[in-house]
Amino acid sequence: MSDQTASSSQGGQTGGEPPIKILIIPVTPFQQNCSLVWDPKTGRGAVIDPGGDVETIAQAIQENSVQVEKIVLTHGHIDHVGGAADLAEKLGVRVEGPHKDDRPLIERVADQARQFGLADVRPVEPDLWLSDGDTIEFAGRTFDVLHCPGHAPGHIVFFDRELRIAFSGDVLFAGSVGRTDLPGGNHETLIASIRDKLLPLGDDVSFVPGHGPASTFGHERATNPFLTS
């Protein structure tokens, strides 16, 4: 697990607690970055993309004394939603996201599990589907919702404009981009999502991807081979 904090680039922190804390919990054989995000002042937060290993996630929640208020999902692939139904039931919380275009993926989550040799999982029924232009609140922050299809039809990204941080799921990685050979994937659509929705947010924006290390949009704009060619 890796522990991160986020502070605003508009003046930064002058001491005391950071606005949010982020604990990355790698889950499933795919080492998916499940994120536990919370407000250190109140202890209230959310779990982003609990793809599996529910007991590991629950232990991290307990160890950090986080009061999880909701689960939020970037898209409907098994390694991002596989533990959502069980964790929501265990914690008694809502599930919000992704975009409704990923409903077919979520409904076939058991088929996805068998395809990748994973244990059977239950499909989750989100309490709220999210759309481009919506906002969502968790960890004491307000995040913009950006619909970024290409890796999955209903993929969304969460962006905090003040703190200049995004949770990008499997749209963009450090040095790479999301795969597009799965049902509903389209490479041209994915690159358009990155160029039209993410990069215009600013080079200073840091992002937590669904796999691998964090990066910034500026670094990826300059060095990512899928964006510089």
mmCIF file of C-alpha atoms in Angstrom, residues 79-210:
data_model
loop_
_atom_site.group_PDB
_atom_site.id
_atom_site.type_symbol
_atom_site.label_atom_id
_atom_site.label_comp_id
_atom_site.label_asym_id
_atom_site.label_seq_id
_atom_site.Cartn_x
_atom_site.Cartn_y
_atom_site.Cartn_z
ATOM 1 C CA ASP A 79 -10.752 -5.585 -11.523
ATOM 2 C CA HIS A 80 -12.480 -2.305 -10.609
ATOM 3 C CA VAL A 81 -15.951 -3.456 -9.536
ATOM 4 C CA GLY A 82 -15.428 -7.065 -8.468
ATOM 5 C CA GLY A 83 -15.584 -6.303 -4.735
ATOM 6 C CA ALA A 84 -18.074 -3.439 -4.852
ATOM 7 C CA ALA A 85 -21.239 -5.397 -4.040
ATOM 8 C CA ASP A 86 -19.664 -7.228 -1.092
ATOM 9 C CA LEU A 87 -17.947 -4.123 0.297
ATOM 10 C CA ALA A 88 -21.096 -1.995 -0.030
ATOM 11 C CA GLU A 89 -23.055 -4.666 1.832
ATOM 12 C CA LYS A 90 -20.369 -4.973 4.508
ATOM 13 C CA LEU A 91 -20.187 -1.209 5.100
ATOM 14 C CA GLY A 92 -23.841 -0.385 4.440
ATOM 15 C CA VAL A 93 -23.006 2.382 1.947
ATOM 16 C CA ARG A 94 -24.108 3.655 -1.460
ATOM 17 C CA VAL A 95 -22.403 2.915 -4.765
ATOM 18 C CA GLU A 96 -22.124 5.803 -7.223
ATOM 19 C CA GLY A 97 -20.881 5.604 -10.807
ATOM 20 C CA PRO A 98 -19.875 4.764 -13.397
ATOM 21 C CA HIS A 99 -21.750 6.143 -16.429
ATOM 22 C CA LYS A 100 -24.816 4.116 -17.433
ATOM 23 C CA ASP A 101 -23.104 3.048 -20.676
ATOM 24 C CA ASP A 102 -21.169 0.532 -18.566
ATOM 25 C CA ARG A 103 -24.308 -1.226 -17.338
ATOM 26 C CA PRO A 104 -23.771 -4.158 -19.780
ATOM 27 C CA LEU A 105 -20.235 -4.671 -18.447
ATOM 28 C CA ILE A 106 -21.401 -4.677 -14.830
ATOM 29 C CA GLU A 107 -24.234 -7.063 -15.590
ATOM 30 C CA ARG A 108 -21.689 -9.476 -17.117
ATOM 31 C CA VAL A 109 -19.209 -9.221 -14.253
ATOM 32 C CA ALA A 110 -19.500 -12.956 -13.487
ATOM 33 C CA ASP A 111 -18.591 -13.719 -17.101
ATOM 34 C CA GLN A 112 -15.627 -11.349 -16.799
ATOM 35 C CA ALA A 113 -14.490 -13.198 -13.677
ATOM 36 C CA ARG A 114 -14.546 -16.549 -15.452
ATOM 37 C CA GLN A 115 -12.759 -15.080 -18.478
ATOM 38 C CA PHE A 116 -9.820 -14.003 -16.339
ATOM 39 C CA GLY A 117 -9.798 -17.008 -14.025
ATOM 40 C CA LEU A 118 -11.057 -15.135 -10.970
ATOM 41 C CA ALA A 119 -13.440 -16.332 -8.295
ATOM 42 C CA ASP A 120 -17.125 -15.733 -8.959
ATOM 43 C CA VAL A 121 -18.276 -12.260 -7.996
ATOM 44 C CA ARG A 122 -21.641 -10.578 -7.673
ATOM 45 C CA PRO A 123 -22.678 -7.762 -9.998
ATOM 46 C CA VAL A 124 -23.267 -4.479 -8.239
ATOM 47 C CA GLU A 125 -26.279 -2.247 -8.876
ATOM 48 C CA PRO A 126 -25.142 1.376 -8.545
ATOM 49 C CA ASP A 127 -27.412 3.621 -6.510
ATOM 50 C CA LEU A 128 -26.530 6.458 -8.861
ATOM 51 C CA TRP A 129 -25.249 6.462 -12.434
ATOM 52 C CA LEU A 130 -23.081 9.501 -13.201
ATOM 53 C CA SER A 131 -22.914 11.625 -16.348
ATOM 54 C CA ASP A 132 -20.493 14.061 -17.888
ATOM 55 C CA GLY A 133 -20.790 17.431 -16.129
ATOM 56 C CA ASP A 134 -22.080 15.998 -12.858
ATOM 57 C CA THR A 135 -20.324 16.639 -9.570
ATOM 58 C CA ILE A 136 -19.810 14.134 -6.786
ATOM 59 C CA GLU A 137 -18.858 14.782 -3.173
ATOM 60 C CA PHE A 138 -16.624 12.615 -1.038
ATOM 61 C CA ALA A 139 -13.815 13.096 1.477
ATOM 62 C CA GLY A 140 -15.059 16.632 2.083
ATOM 63 C CA ARG A 141 -14.315 17.580 -1.531
ATOM 64 C CA THR A 142 -16.327 18.202 -4.694
ATOM 65 C CA PHE A 143 -15.135 16.371 -7.803
ATOM 66 C CA ASP A 144 -16.154 17.026 -11.392
ATOM 67 C CA VAL A 145 -17.281 13.973 -13.358
ATOM 68 C CA LEU A 146 -15.781 13.609 -16.829
ATOM 69 C CA HIS A 147 -17.139 10.948 -19.185
ATOM 70 C CA CYS A 148 -14.049 9.511 -20.915
ATOM 71 C CA PRO A 149 -14.991 6.493 -23.053
ATOM 72 C CA GLY A 150 -12.551 4.426 -25.072
ATOM 73 C CA HIS A 151 -11.278 1.888 -22.565
ATOM 74 C CA ALA A 152 -14.874 1.238 -21.539
ATOM 75 C CA PRO A 153 -18.036 2.915 -22.877
ATOM 76 C CA GLY A 154 -19.099 4.294 -19.506
ATOM 77 C CA HIS A 155 -15.698 5.193 -18.072
ATOM 78 C CA ILE A 156 -15.589 8.318 -15.932
ATOM 79 C CA VAL A 157 -12.792 10.339 -14.314
ATOM 80 C CA PHE A 158 -13.059 12.279 -11.043
ATOM 81 C CA PHE A 159 -11.331 15.685 -10.909
ATOM 82 C CA ASP A 160 -10.831 18.103 -7.996
ATOM 83 C CA ARG A 161 -10.257 21.506 -9.612
ATOM 84 C CA GLU A 162 -8.884 23.164 -6.492
ATOM 85 C CA LEU A 163 -6.461 20.440 -5.463
ATOM 86 C CA ARG A 164 -5.544 19.741 -9.118
ATOM 87 C CA ILE A 165 -5.859 15.986 -8.767
ATOM 88 C CA ALA A 166 -7.740 13.397 -10.817
ATOM 89 C CA PHE A 167 -8.590 9.735 -10.402
ATOM 90 C CA SER A 168 -8.268 8.507 -13.971
ATOM 91 C CA GLY A 169 -9.118 4.822 -13.710
ATOM 92 C CA ASP A 170 -7.841 3.021 -16.801
ATOM 93 C CA VAL A 171 -7.988 5.939 -19.242
ATOM 94 C CA LEU A 172 -4.412 7.148 -18.755
ATOM 95 C CA PHE A 173 -1.362 5.625 -17.075
ATOM 96 C CA ALA A 174 2.194 6.742 -16.427
ATOM 97 C CA GLY A 175 3.775 6.030 -19.815
ATOM 98 C CA SER A 176 0.785 4.270 -21.314
ATOM 99 C CA VAL A 177 -2.973 4.350 -21.917
ATOM 100 C CA GLY A 178 -5.841 1.960 -21.291
ATOM 101 C CA ARG A 179 -6.217 -1.144 -23.399
ATOM 102 C CA THR A 180 -8.945 -1.060 -26.032
ATOM 103 C CA ASP A 181 -9.188 -4.708 -27.067
ATOM 104 C CA LEU A 182 -11.952 -5.512 -24.582
ATOM 105 C CA PRO A 183 -15.695 -5.291 -25.416
ATOM 106 C CA GLY A 184 -16.699 -1.666 -25.933
ATOM 107 C CA GLY A 185 -13.117 -0.463 -26.335
ATOM 108 C CA ASN A 186 -12.011 1.894 -29.096
ATOM 109 C CA HIS A 187 -8.503 3.321 -29.368
ATOM 110 C CA GLU A 188 -9.433 6.446 -31.309
ATOM 111 C CA THR A 189 -12.173 7.256 -28.821
ATOM 112 C CA LEU A 190 -9.766 6.734 -25.922
ATOM 113 C CA ILE A 191 -7.128 9.075 -27.337
ATOM 114 C CA ALA A 192 -9.830 11.668 -28.034
ATOM 115 C CA SER A 193 -10.986 11.417 -24.416
ATOM 116 C CA ILE A 194 -7.449 12.056 -23.199
ATOM 117 C CA ARG A 195 -6.726 14.916 -25.607
ATOM 118 C CA ASP A 196 -10.126 16.603 -25.372
ATOM 119 C CA LYS A 197 -11.110 15.989 -21.725
ATOM 120 C CA LEU A 198 -7.988 15.387 -19.621
ATOM 121 C CA LEU A 199 -5.006 17.257 -21.056
ATOM 122 C CA PRO A 200 -6.879 20.597 -21.286
ATOM 123 C CA LEU A 201 -7.305 20.506 -17.494
ATOM 124 C CA GLY A 202 -3.668 21.568 -17.175
ATOM 125 C CA ASP A 203 -0.129 20.206 -17.081
ATOM 126 C CA ASP A 204 -0.011 20.678 -13.297
ATOM 127 C CA VAL A 205 -2.775 18.150 -12.639
ATOM 128 C CA SER A 206 -1.612 15.032 -10.808
ATOM 129 C CA PHE A 207 -3.526 11.830 -11.402
ATOM 130 C CA VAL A 208 -3.926 8.474 -9.710
ATOM 131 C CA PRO A 209 -4.369 5.797 -12.381
ATOM 132 C CA GLY A 210 -6.043 2.431 -12.059
#
